[in-house]
mmCIF file of C-alpha atoms in Angstrom:
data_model
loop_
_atom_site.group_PDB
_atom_site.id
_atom_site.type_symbol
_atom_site.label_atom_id
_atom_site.label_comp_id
_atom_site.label_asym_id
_atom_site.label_seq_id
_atom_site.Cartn_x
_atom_site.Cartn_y
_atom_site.Cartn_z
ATOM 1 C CA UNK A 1 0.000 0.000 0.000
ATOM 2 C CA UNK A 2 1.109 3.287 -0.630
ATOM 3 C CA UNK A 3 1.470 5.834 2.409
ATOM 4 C CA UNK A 4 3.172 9.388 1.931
ATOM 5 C CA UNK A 5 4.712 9.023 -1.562
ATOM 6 C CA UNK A 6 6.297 5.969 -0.265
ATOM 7 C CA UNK A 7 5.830 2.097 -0.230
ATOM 8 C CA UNK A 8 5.181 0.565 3.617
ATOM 9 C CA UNK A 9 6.823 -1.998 5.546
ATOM 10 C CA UNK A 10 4.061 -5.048 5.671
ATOM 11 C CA UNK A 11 4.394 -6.401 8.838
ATOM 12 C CA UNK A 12 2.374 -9.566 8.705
ATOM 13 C CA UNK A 13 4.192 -12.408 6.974
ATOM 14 C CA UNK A 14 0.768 -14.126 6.099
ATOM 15 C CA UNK A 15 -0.410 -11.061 3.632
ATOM 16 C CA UNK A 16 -0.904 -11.669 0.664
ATOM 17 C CA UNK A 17 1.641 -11.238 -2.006
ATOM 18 C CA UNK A 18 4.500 -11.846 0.471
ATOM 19 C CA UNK A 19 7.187 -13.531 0.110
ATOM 20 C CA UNK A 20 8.974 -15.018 3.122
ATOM 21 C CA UNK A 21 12.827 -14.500 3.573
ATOM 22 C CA UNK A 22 14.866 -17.279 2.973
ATOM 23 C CA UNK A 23 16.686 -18.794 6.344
ATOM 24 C CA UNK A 24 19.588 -20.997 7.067
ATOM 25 C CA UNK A 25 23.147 -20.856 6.328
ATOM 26 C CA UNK A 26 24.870 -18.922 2.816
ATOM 27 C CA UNK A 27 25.303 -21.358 -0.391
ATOM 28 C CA UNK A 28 28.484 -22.682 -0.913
ATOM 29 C CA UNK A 29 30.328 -20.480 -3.410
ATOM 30 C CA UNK A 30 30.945 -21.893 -7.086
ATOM 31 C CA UNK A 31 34.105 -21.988 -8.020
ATOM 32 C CA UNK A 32 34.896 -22.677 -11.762
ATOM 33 C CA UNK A 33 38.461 -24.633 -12.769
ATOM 34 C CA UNK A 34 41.314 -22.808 -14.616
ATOM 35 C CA UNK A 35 40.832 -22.819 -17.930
ATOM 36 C CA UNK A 36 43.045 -24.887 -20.106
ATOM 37 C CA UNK A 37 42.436 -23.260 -23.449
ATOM 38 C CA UNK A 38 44.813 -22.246 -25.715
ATOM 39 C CA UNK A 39 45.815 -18.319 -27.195
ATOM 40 C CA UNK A 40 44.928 -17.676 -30.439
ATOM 41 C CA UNK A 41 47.176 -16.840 -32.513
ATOM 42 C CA UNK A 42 50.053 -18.009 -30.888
ATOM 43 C CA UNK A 43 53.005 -15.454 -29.984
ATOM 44 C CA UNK A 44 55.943 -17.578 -30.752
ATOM 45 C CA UNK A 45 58.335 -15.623 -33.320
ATOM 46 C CA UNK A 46 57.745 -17.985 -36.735
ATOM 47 C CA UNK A 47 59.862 -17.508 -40.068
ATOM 48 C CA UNK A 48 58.357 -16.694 -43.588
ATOM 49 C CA UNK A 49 56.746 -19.709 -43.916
ATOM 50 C CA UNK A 50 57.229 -22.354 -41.152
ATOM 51 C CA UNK A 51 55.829 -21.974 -37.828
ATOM 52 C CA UNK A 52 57.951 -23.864 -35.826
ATOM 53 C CA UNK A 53 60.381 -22.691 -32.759
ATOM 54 C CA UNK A 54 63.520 -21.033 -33.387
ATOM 55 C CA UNK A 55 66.535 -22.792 -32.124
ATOM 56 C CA UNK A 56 68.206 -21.664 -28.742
ATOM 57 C CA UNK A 57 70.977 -19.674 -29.318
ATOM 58 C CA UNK A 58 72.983 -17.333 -26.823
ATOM 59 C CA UNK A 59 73.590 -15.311 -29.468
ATOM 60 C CA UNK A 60 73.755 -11.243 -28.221
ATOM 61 C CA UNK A 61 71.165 -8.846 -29.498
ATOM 62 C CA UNK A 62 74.032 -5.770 -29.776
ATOM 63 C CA UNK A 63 75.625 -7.677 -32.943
ATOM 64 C CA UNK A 64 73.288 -6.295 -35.180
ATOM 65 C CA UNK A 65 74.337 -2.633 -34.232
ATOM 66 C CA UNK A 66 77.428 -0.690 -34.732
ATOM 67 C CA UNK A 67 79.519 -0.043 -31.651
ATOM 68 C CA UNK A 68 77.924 -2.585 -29.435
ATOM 69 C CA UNK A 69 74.475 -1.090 -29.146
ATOM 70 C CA UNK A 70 70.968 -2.206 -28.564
ATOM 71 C CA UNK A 71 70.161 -4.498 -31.147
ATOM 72 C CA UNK A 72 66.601 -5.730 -32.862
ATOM 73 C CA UNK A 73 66.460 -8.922 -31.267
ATOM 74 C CA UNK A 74 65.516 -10.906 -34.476
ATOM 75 C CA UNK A 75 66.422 -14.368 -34.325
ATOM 76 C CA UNK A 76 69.817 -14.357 -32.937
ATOM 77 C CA UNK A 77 68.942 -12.486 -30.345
ATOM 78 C CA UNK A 78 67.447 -12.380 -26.973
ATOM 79 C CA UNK A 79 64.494 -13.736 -27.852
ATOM 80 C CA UNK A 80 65.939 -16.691 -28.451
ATOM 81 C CA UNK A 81 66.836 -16.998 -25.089
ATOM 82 C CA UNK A 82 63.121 -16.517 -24.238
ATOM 83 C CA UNK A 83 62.648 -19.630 -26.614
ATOM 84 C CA UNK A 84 65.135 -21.891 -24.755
ATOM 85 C CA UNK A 85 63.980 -21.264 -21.409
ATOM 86 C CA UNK A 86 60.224 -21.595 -22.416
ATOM 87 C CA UNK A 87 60.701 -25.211 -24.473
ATOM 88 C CA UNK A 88 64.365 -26.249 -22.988
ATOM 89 C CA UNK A 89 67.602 -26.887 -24.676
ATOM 90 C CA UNK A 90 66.511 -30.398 -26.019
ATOM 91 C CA UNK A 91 64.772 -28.890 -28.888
ATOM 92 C CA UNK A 92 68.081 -27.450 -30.249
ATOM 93 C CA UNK A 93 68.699 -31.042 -31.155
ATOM 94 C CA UNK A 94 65.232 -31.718 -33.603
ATOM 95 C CA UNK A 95 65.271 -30.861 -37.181
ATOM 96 C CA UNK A 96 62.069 -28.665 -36.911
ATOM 97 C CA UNK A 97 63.830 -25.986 -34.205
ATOM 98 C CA UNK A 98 66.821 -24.981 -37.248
ATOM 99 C CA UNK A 99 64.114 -24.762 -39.939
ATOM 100 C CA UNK A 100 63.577 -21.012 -39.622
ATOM 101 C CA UNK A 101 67.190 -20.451 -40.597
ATOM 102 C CA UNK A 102 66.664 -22.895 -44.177
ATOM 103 C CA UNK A 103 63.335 -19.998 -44.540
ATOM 104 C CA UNK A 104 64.593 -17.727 -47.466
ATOM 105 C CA UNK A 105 63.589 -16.852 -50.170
ATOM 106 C CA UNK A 106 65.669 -16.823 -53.621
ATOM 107 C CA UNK A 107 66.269 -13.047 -53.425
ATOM 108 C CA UNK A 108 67.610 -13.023 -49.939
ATOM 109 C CA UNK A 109 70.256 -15.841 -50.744
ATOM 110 C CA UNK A 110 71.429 -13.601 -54.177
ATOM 111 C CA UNK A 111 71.304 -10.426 -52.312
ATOM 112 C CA UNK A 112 73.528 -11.663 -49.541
ATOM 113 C CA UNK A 113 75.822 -13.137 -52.017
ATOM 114 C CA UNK A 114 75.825 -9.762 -53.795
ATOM 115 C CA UNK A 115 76.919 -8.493 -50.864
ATOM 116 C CA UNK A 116 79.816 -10.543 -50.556
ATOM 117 C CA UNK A 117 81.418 -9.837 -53.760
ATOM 118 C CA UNK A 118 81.177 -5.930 -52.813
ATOM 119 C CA UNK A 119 83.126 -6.088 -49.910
ATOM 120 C CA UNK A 120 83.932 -2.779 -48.507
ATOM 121 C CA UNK A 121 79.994 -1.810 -47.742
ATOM 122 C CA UNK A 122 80.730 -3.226 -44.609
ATOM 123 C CA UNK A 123 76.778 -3.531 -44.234
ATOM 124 C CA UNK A 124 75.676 -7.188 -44.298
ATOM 125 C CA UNK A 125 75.342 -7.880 -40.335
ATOM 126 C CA UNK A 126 73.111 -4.863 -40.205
ATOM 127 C CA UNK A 127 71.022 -6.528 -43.029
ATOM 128 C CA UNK A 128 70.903 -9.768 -41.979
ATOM 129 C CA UNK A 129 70.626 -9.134 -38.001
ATOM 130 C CA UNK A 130 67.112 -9.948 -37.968
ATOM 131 C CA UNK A 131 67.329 -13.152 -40.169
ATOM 132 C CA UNK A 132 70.822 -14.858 -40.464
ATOM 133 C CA UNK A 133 70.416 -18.219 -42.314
ATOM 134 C CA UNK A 134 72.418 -21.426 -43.038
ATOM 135 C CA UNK A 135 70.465 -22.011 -45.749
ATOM 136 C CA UNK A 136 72.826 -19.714 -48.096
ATOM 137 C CA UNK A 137 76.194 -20.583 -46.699
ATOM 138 C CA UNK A 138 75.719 -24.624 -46.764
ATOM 139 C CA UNK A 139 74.594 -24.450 -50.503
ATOM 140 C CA UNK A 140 77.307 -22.242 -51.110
ATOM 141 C CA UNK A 141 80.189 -24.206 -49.421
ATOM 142 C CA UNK A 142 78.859 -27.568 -51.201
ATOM 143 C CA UNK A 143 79.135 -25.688 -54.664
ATOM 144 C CA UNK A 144 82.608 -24.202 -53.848
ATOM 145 C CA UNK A 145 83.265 -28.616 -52.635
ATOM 146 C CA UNK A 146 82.594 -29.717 -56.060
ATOM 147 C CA UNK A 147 83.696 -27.006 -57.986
ATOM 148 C CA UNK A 148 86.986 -26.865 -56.816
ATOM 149 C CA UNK A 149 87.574 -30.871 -56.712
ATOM 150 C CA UNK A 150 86.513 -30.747 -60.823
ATOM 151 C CA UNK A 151 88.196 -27.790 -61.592
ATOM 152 C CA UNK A 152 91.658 -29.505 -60.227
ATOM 153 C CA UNK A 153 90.875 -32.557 -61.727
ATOM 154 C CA UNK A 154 90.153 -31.419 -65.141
ATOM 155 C CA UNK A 155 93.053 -29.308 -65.168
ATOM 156 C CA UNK A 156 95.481 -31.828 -63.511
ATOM 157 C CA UNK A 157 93.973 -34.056 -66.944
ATOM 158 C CA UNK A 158 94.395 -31.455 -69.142
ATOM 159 C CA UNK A 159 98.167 -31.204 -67.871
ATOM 160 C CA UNK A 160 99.190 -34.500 -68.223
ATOM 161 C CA UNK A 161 97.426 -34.995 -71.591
ATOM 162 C CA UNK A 162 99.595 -32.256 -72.728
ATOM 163 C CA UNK A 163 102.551 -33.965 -71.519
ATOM 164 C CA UNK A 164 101.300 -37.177 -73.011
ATOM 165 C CA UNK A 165 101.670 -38.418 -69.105
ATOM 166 C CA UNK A 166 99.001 -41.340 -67.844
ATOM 167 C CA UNK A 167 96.780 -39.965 -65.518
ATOM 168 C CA UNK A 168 94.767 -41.049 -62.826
ATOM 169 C CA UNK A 169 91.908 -39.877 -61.077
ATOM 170 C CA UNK A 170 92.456 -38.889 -57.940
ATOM 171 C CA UNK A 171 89.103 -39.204 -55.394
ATOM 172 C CA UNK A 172 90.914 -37.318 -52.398
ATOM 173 C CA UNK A 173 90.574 -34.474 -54.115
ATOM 174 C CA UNK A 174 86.821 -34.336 -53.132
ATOM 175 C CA UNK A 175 87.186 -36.148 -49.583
ATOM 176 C CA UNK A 176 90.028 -33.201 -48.658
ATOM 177 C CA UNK A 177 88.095 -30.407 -50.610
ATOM 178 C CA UNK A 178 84.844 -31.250 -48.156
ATOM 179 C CA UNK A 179 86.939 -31.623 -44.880
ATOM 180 C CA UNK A 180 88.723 -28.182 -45.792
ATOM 181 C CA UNK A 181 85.578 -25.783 -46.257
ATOM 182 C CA UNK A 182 83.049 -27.583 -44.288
ATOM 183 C CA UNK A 183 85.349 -27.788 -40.988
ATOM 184 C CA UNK A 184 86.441 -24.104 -41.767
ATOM 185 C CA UNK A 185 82.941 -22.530 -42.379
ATOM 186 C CA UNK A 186 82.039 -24.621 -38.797
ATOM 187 C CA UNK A 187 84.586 -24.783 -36.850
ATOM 188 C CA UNK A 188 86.154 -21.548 -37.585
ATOM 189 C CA UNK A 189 83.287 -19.076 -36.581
ATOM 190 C CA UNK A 190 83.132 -21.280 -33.557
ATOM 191 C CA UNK A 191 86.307 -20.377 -32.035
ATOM 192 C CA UNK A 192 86.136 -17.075 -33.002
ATOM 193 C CA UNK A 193 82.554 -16.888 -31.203
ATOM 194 C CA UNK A 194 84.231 -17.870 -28.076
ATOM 195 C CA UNK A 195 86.956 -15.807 -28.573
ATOM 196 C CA UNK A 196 84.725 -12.467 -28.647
ATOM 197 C CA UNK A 197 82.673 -13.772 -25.758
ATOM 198 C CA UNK A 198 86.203 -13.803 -23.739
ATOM 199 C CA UNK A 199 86.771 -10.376 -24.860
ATOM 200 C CA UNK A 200 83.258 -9.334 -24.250
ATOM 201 C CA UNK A 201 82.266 -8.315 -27.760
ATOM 202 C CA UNK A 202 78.964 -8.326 -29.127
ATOM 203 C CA UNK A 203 78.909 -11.704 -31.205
ATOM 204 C CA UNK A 204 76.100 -14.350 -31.986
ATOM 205 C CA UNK A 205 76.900 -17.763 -33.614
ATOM 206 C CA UNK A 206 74.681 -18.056 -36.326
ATOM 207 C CA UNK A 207 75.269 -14.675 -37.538
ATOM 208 C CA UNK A 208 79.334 -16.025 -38.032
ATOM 209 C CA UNK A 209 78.140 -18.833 -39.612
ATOM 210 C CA UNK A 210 76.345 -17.165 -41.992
ATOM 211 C CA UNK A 211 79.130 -14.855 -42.553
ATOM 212 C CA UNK A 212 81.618 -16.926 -42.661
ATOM 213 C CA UNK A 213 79.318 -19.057 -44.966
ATOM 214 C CA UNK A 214 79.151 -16.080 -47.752
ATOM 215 C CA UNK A 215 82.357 -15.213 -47.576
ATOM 216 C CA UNK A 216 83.126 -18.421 -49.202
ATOM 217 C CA UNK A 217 81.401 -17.256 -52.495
ATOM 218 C CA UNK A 218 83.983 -15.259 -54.135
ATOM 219 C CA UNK A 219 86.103 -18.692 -54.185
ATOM 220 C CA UNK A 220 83.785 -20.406 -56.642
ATOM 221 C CA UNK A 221 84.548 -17.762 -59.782
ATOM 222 C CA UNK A 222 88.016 -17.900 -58.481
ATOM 223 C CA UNK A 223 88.243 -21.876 -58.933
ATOM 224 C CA UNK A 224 86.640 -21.443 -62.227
ATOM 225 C CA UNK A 225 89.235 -18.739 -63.820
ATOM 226 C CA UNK A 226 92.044 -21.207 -62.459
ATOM 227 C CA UNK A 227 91.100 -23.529 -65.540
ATOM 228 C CA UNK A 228 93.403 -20.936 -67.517
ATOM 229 C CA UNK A 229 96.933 -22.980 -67.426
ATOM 230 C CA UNK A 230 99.171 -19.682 -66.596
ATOM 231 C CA UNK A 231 100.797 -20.047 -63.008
ATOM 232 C CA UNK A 232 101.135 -16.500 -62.547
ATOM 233 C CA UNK A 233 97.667 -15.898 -63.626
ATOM 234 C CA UNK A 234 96.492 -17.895 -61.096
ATOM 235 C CA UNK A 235 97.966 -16.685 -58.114
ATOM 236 C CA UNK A 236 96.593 -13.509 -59.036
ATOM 237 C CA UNK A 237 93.043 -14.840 -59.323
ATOM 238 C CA UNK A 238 93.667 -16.963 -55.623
ATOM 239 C CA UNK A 239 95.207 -13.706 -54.416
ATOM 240 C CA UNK A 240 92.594 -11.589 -55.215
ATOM 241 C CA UNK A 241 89.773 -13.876 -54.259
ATOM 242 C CA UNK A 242 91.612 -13.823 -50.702
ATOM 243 C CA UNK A 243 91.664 -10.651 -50.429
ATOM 244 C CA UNK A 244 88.291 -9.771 -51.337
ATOM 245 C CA UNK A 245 87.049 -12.965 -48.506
ATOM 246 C CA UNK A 246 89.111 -11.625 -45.711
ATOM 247 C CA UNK A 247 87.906 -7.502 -46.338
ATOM 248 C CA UNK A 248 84.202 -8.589 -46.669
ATOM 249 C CA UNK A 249 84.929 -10.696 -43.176
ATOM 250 C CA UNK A 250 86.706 -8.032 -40.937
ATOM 251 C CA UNK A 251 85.378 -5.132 -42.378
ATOM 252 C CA UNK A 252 81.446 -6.527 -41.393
ATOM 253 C CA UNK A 253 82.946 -8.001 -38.167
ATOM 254 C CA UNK A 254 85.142 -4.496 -37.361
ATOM 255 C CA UNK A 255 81.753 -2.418 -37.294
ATOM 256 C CA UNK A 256 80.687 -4.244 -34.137
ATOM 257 C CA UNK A 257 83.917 -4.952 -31.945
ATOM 258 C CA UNK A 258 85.907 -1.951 -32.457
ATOM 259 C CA UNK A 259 84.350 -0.845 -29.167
ATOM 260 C CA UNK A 260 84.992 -4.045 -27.218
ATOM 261 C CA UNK A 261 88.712 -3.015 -26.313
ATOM 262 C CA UNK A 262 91.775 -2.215 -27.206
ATOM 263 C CA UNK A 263 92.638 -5.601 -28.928
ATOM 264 C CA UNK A 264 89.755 -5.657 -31.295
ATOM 265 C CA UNK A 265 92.947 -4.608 -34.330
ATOM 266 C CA UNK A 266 94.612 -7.761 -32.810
ATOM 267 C CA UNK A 267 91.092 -10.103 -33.695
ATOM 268 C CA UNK A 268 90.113 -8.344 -37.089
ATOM 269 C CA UNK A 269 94.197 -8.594 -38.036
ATOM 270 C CA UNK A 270 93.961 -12.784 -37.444
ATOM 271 C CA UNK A 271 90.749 -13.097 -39.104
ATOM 272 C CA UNK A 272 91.906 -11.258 -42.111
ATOM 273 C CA UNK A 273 95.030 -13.192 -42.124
ATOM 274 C CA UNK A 274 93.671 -16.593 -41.656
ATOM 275 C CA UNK A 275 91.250 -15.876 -44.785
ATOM 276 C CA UNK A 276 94.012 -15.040 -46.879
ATOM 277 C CA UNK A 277 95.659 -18.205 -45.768
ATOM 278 C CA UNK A 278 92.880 -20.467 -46.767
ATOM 279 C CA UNK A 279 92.807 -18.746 -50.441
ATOM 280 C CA UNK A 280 96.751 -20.010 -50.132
ATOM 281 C CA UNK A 281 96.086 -23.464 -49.133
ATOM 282 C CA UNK A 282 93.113 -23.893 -52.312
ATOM 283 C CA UNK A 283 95.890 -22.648 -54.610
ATOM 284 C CA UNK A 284 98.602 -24.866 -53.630
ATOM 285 C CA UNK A 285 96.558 -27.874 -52.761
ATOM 286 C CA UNK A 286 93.967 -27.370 -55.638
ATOM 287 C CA UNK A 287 95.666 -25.672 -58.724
ATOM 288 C CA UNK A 288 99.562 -26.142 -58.266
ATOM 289 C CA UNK A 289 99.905 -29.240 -61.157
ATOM 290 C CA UNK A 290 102.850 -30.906 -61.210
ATOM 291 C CA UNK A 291 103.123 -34.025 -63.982
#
């Protein structure tokens, strides 16, 4: 009933249109299970195409910048230390972890290799920071393998045919021409990877390899001009080729430790050297005939 502009209290329980309170103790509270359901879309980084986990890598994020400074943190860097410690270090040992680093595309592989033959630029770590690959420098040290094994063998038969000399085929030339550029391009990169990490410079593994990998390049035109049967020539071509390899490495690797100390002339002078003196070895081991 309505009394002074207001509703009233009704008193009697039994009136009609009540409703009586409810008594006793409070429901139990619902309480609802933690929801197991996935994120869509997933925030792993993925490459181009594949969507599978980067490998772990303790690569540093400052290679990719001049001078030691903050880098992009593309796939050699930090974040794929966020990787590792999310799905451990066993998946650095499954094929699908290294596939982002096979990911390129044709243009990407002949860029970088255009890069390599202009070697004063001094600018392919900044380019490939983001997204070193492997997929580039393997293809390219297998081509430089049987390239320079067939080069030396057809001009080693060329020689003696000349000379009217039996000749003989000569398999190690492939076996040593594999062990040569496949334990350089690895094992190389690899020392000098712990070597900066002594010296506290800014240096990630797979961005060596890939490096390292390209450099390589120049030596396949180089094997293929040595088919011209003039000695001097051909120390020209191998010391050329050299030359170009070991600029193209230490110029790209000066950029980013000259700030690491006061050895860093001491680390870019042995890297340039020790290029030079594997464009040495493939001219005396691969092109020096003797009938």
């Amino acid at each position: 009933m309505m009394s002074g502009g207001g509703y009233s209290a009704l008193d009697d329980p039994k009136a009609s249109g009540s409703v009586p309170a409810a008594t006793g103790t409070d429901p139990p509270a619902i309480r609802f299970a933690d929801s197991n359901l996935q994120t869509f879309p997933p925030s792993e980084a993925r490459g181009k195409i594949s969507g599978a986990y980067r490998p772990p890598t303790d690569a540093d994020d400052t290679f990719s910048s001049k001078g030691g400074g903050a880098g992009s943190g593309g796939r050699g860097g930090s974040a794929g230390l966020d990787d590792a410690a999310q799905g451990g270090w066993f998946r650095m040992f499954s094929v699908a972890a290294y596939k982002p680093y096979f990911d390129v595309d044709t243009s990407d592989v002949v860029e970088r290799i255009w890069e390599s033959v202009f070697p004063f630029r001094g600018t392919f770590t900044e380019k490939t920071s983001e997204n070193p690959d492997l997929y580039g420098p393997f293809w390219t040290c297998t081509t430089l393998i049987f390239v320079a094994a067939s080069i030396a063998t057809f001009v080693t038969y060329l020689s003696h045919k000349w000379h009217k000399k039996e000749w003989n085929y000569d398999i190690n030339l492939v076996t040593w021409s594999a062990g040569l550029f496949y334990g350089y391009v690895t094992f190389v990169p690899l020392l000098l990877y712990v070597i900066l990490k002594y010296f506290s410079a800014p240096a990630g593994l797979v961005q060596l390899w890939c490096l390292y990998g390209y450099s390589l390049f120049i030596f396949i035109p180089a094997s293929l001009l040595s088919i011209v049967p003039i000695e001097i020539f051909r120390w020209v071509i191998a010391g050329v080729a050299g030359f170009m390899s070991a600029t193209f490495v230490a110029v790209n690797l000066r950029a980013h430790i000259v700030n690491s100390g006061e050895r860093w002339f001491l680390i870019v002078a042995g890297i340039f050297l020790l290029q030079l003196g594997l464009a040495v070895l493939l001219k005396l081991y691969f092109f020096t005939i003797t009938v």
